[in-house]
mmCIF file of C-alpha atoms and ligand atoms in Angstrom:
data_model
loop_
_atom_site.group_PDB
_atom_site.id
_atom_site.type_symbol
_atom_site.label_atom_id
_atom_site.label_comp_id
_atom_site.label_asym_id
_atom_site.label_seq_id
_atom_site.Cartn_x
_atom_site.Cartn_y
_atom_site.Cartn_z
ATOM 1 C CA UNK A 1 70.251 249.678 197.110
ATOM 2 C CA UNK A 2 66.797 248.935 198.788
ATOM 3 C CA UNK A 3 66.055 249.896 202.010
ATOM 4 C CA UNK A 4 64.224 248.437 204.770
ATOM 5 C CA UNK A 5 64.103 249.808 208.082
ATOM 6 C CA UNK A 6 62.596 247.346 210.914
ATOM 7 C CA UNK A 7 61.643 248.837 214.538
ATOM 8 C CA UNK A 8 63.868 245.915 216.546
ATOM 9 C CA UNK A 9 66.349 242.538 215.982
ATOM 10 C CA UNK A 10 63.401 240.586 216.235
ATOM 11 C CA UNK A 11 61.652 242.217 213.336
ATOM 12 C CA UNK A 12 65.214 242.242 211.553
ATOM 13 C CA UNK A 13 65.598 238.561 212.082
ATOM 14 C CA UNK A 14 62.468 237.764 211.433
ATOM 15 C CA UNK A 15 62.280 239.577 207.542
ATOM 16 C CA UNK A 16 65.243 237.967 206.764
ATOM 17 C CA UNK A 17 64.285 234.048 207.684
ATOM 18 C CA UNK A 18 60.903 234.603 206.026
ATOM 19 C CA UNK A 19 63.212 235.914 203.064
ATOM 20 C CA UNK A 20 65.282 232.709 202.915
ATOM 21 C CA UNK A 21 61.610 230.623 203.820
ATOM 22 C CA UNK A 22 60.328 232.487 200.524
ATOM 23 C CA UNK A 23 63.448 232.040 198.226
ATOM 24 C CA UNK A 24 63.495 228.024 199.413
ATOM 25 C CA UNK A 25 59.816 227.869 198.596
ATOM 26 C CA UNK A 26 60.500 228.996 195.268
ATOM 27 C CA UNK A 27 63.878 227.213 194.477
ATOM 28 C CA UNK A 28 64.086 224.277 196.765
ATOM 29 C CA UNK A 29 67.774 223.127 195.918
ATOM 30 C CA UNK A 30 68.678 227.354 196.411
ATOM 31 C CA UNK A 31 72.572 228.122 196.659
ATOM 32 C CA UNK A 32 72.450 229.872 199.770
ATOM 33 C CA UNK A 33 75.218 232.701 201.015
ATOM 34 C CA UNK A 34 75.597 232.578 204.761
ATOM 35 C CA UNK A 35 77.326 234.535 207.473
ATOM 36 C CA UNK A 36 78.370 234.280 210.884
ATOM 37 C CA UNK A 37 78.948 236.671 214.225
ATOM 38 C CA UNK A 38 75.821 237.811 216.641
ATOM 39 C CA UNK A 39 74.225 239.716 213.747
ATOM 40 C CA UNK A 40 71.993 236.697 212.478
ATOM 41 C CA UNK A 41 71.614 234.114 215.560
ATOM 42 C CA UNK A 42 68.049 234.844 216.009
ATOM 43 C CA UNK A 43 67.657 234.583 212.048
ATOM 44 C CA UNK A 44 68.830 231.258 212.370
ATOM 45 C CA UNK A 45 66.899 230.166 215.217
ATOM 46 C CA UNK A 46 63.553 231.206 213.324
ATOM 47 C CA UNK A 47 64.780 229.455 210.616
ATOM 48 C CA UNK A 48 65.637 225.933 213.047
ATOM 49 C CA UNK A 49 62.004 226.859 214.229
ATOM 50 C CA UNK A 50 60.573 227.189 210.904
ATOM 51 C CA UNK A 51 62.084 224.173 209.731
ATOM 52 C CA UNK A 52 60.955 222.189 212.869
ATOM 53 C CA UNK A 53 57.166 223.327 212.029
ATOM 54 C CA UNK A 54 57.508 221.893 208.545
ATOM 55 C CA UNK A 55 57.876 225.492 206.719
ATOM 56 C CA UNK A 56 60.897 225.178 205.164
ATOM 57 C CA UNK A 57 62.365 222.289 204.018
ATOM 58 C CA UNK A 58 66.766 222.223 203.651
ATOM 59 C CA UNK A 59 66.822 219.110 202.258
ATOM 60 C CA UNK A 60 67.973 220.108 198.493
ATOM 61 C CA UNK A 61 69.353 223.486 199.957
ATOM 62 C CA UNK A 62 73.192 224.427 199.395
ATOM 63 C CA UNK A 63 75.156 226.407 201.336
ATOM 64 C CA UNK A 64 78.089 228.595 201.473
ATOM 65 C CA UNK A 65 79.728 230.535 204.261
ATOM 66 C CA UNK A 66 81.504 233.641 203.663
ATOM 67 C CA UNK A 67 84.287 232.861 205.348
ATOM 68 C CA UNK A 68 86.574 231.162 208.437
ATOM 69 C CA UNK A 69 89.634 231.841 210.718
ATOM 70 C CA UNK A 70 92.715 230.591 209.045
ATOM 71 C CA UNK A 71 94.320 228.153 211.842
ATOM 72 C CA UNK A 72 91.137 226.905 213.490
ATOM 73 C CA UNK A 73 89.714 223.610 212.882
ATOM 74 C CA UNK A 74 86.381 223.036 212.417
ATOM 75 C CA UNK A 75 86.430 221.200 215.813
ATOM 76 C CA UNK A 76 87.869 224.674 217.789
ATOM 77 C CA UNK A 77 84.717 226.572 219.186
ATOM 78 C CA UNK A 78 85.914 229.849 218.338
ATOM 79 C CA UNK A 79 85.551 228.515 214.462
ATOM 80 C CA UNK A 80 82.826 229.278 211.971
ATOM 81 C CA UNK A 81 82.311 225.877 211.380
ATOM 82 C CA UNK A 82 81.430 225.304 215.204
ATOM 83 C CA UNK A 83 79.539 228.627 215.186
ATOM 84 C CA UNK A 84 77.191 227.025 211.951
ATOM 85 C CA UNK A 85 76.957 223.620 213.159
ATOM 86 C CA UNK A 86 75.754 224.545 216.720
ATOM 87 C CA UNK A 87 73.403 227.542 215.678
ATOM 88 C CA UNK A 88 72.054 226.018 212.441
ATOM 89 C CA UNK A 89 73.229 223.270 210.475
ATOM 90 C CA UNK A 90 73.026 220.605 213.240
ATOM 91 C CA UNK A 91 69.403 221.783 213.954
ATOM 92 C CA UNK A 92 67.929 221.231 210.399
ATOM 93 C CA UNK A 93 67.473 219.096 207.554
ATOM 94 C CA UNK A 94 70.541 219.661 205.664
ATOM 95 C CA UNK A 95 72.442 217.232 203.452
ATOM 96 C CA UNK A 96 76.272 217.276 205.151
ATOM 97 C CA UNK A 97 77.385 217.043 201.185
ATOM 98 C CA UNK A 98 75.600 220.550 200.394
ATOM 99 C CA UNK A 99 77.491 222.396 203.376
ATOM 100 C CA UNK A 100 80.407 224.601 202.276
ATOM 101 C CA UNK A 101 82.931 226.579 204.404
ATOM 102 C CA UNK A 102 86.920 226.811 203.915
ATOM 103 C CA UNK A 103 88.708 224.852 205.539
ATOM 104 C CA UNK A 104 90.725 227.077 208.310
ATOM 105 C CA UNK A 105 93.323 224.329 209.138
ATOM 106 C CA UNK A 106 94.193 223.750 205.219
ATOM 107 C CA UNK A 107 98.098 223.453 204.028
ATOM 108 C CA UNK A 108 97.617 225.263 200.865
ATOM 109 C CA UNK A 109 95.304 228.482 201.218
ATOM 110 C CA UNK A 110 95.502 229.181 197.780
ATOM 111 C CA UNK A 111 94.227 225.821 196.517
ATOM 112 C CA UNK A 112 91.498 225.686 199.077
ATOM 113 C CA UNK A 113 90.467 229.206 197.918
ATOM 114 C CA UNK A 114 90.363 228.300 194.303
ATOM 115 C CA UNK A 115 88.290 224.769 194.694
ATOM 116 C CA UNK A 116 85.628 226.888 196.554
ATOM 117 C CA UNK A 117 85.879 229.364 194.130
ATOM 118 C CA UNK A 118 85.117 226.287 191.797
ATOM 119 C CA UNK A 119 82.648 224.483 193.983
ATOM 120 C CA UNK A 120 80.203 228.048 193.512
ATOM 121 C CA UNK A 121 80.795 227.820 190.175
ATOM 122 C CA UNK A 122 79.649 224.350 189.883
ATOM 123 C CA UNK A 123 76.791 224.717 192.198
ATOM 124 C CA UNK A 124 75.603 227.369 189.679
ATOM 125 C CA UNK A 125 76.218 230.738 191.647
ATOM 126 C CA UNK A 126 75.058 232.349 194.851
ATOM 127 C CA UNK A 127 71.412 232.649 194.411
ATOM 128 C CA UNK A 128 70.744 234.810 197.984
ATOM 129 C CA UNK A 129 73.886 235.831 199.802
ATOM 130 C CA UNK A 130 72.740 237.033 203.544
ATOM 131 C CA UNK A 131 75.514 239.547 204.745
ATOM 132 C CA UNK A 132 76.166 241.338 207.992
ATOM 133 C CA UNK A 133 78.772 244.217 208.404
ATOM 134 C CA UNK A 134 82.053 245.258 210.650
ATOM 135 C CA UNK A 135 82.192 248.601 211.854
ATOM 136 C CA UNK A 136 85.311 249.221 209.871
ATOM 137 C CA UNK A 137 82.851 248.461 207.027
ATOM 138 C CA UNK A 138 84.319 245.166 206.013
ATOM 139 C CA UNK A 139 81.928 242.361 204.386
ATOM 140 C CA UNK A 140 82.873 238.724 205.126
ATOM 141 C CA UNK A 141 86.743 239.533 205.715
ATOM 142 C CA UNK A 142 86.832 241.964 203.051
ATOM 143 C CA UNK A 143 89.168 244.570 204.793
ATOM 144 C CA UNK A 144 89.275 247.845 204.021
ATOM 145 C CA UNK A 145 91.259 248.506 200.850
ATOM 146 C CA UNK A 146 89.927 245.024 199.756
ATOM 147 C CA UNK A 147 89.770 245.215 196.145
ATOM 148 C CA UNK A 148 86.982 245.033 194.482
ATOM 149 C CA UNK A 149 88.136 242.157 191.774
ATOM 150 C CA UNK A 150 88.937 239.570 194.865
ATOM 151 C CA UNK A 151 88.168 236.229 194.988
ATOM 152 C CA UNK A 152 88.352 233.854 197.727
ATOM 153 C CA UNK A 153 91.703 234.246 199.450
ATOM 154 C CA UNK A 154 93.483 234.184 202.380
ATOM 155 C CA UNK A 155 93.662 237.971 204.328
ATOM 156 C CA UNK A 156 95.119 239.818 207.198
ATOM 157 C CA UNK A 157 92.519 240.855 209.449
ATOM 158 C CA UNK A 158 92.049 244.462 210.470
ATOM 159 C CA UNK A 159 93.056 245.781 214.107
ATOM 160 C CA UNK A 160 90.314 247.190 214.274
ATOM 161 C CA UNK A 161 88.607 243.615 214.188
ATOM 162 C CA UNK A 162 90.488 241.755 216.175
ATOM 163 C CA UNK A 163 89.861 244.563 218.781
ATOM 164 C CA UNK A 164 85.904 243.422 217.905
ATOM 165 C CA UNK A 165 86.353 239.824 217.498
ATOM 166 C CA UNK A 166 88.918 239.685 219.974
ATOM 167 C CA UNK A 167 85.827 239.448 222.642
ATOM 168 C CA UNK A 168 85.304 235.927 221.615
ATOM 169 C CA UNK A 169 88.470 234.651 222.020
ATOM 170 C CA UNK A 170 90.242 234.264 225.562
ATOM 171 C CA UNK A 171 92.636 237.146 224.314
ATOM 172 C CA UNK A 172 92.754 239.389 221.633
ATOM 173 C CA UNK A 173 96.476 237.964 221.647
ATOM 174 C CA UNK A 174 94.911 234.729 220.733
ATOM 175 C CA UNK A 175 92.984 235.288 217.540
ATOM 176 C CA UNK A 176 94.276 234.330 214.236
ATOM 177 C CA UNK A 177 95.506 236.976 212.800
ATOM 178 C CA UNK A 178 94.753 236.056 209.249
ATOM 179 C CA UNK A 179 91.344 234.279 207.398
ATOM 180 C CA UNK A 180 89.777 232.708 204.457
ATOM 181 C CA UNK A 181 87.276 234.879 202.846
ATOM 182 C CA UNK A 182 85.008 234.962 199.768
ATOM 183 C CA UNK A 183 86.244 238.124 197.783
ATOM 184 C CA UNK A 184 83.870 241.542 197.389
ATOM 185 C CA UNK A 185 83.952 239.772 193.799
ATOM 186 C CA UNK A 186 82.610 236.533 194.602
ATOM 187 C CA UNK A 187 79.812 237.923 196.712
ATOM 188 C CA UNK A 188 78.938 240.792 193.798
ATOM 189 C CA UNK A 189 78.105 237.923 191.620
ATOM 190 C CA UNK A 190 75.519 236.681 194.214
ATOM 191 C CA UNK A 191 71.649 237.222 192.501
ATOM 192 C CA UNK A 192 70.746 238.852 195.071
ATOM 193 C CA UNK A 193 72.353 240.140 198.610
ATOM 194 C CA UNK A 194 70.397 240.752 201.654
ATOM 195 C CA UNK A 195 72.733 243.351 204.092
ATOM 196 C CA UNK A 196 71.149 243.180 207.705
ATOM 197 C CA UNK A 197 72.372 246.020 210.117
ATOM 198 C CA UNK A 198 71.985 245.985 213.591
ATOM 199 C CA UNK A 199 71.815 249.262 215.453
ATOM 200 C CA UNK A 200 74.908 249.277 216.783
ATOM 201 C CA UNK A 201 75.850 249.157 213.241
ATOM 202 C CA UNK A 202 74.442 252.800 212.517
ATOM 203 C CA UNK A 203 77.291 254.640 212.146
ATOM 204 C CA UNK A 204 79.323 252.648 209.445
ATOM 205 C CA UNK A 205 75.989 252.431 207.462
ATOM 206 C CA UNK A 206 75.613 255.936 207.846
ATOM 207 C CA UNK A 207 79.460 256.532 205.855
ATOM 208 C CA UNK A 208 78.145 253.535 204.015
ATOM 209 C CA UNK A 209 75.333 255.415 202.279
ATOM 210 C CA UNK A 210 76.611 258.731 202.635
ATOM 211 C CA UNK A 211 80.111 258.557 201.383
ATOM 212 C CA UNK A 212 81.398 257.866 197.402
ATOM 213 C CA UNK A 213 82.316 253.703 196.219
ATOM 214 C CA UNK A 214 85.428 253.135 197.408
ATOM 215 C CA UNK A 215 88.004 250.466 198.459
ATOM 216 C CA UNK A 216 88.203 251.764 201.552
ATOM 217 C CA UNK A 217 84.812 251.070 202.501
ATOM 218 C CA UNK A 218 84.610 247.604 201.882
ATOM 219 C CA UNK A 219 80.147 247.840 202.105
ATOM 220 C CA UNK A 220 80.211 250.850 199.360
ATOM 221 C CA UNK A 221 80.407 248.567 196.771
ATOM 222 C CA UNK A 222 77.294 246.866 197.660
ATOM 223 C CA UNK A 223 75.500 249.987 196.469
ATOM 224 C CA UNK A 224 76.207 249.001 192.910
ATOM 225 C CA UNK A 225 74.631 245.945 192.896
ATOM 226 C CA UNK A 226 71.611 245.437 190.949
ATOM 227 C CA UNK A 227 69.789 243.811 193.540
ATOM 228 C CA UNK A 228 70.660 244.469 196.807
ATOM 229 C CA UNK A 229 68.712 245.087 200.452
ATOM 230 C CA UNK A 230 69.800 246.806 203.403
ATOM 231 C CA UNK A 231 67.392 245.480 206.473
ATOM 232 C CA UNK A 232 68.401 248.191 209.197
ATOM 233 C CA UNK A 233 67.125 248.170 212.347
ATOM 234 C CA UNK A 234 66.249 251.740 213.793
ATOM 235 C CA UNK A 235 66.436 252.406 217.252
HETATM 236 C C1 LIG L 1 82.761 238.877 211.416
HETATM 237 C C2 LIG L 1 82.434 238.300 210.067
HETATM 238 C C3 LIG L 1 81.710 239.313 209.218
HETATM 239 C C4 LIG L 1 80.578 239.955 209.973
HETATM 240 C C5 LIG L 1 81.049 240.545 211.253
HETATM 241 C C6 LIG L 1 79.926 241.185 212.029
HETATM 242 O O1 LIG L 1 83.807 239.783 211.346
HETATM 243 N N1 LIG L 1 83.597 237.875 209.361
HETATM 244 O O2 LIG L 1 81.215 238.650 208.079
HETATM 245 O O3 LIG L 1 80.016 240.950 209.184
HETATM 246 O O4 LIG L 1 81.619 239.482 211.996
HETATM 247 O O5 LIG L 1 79.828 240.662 213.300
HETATM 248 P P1 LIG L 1 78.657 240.988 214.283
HETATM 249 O O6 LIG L 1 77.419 240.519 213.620
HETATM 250 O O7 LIG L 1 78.994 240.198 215.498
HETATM 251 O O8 LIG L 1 78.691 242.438 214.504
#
């Protein structure tokens, strides 16, 4: 694993948009990996800025989130698909056709885990997969004990984060307790990952780098991927 250490969130923001701006420039119709929570909202407002000014163009771009509350619809404002729509996708030049997230409200979890499963298939593979972390350690809703052969499936969320999360909701009481995620195997197969840590995040990325692979630290496993970045801003 790379490491890049940035002296604020601005800087951190800023390296990875001008990542994405670089990888678009070279591969306009890119198969782009995309999370959500306050890690990358200013990332995504350089990009809406960069985009605005002409530098990047999202009009061949795909995209995939990593994952979405099971229960919410994509109309509820605690959802991932409101957080994407009002921070980026409704701010750019995106086709509506190239946007991917699970469906949160879906009857059959399984099925709408295996057609996305499909759907990154068919679109070729993650080409850049932008990741923040939990402080349990857990990528996209990849718990701890996750294993590390998962696909896209629907989880039981952590207490530990819906004591995080919970701060978004009215109540911790009313958070889904449950979500669709991409599996640590679906986003291991991604070209190349890009892990941006905030420094509030410095402890977990301390036992991420210090400690042995292992399940229980869902982020570990990122250390055996052939091309993967840690962005990390120091205080
Ligand atoms: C949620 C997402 C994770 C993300 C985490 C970090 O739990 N499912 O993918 O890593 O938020 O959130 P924040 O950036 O707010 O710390």
């Amino acid at each position: 694993m790379q490491i890049i250490k940035v002296k604020n969130y601005q800087e951190l923001s800023q390296k990875v948009a001008e990542i994405v701006k670089n990888h678009i420039q070279l591969k306009s119709n890119l198969v782009l990996g995309l999370p959500t929570g306050s890690t990358p909202i200013l990332m995504y407002k350089l990009l809406v800025k960069m985009n605005k000014k002409g530098e990047i163009n999202f009009s061949q771009v795909i995209t995939f989130n990593l994952d979405e509350y099971f229960g919410l619809s994509a109309n509820n404002i605690q959802s991932y698909h409101y957080f994407m729509d009002k921070n980026l996708f409704s701010k750019i030049n995106i086709k509506k056709e190239n946007i991917h997230l699970l469906d949160g409200k879906t009857k059959n979890p399984q099925t709408e885990c295996d057609k996305y499963e499909q759907e990154i298939n068919e679109a070729g593979g993650i080409d850049l997969q932008i990741l923040s972390i939990g402080h349990n350690g857990h990528v996209a809703f990849n718990e701890p004990g996750s294993p590390f052969n998962s696909k896209t499936r629907l989880v039981n969320l952590d207490r530990e984060t819906k004591i995080n999360n919970g701060r978004y909701f009215d109540s911790a009481g009313k958070m889904p307790n449950q979500a669709l995620t991409m599996g640590i195997a679906t986003i291991m197969s991604a070209q190349e990952i890009i892990l941006m840590a905030t420094k509030n995040k410095k402890e977990i990325i301390e036992k991420t780098l210090k400690n042995m692979v292992t399940e229980q630290i869902p982020a570990t496993i990122l250390k055996q991927h052939p091309n993967c970045t840690l962005i990390i801003e120091q205080e």
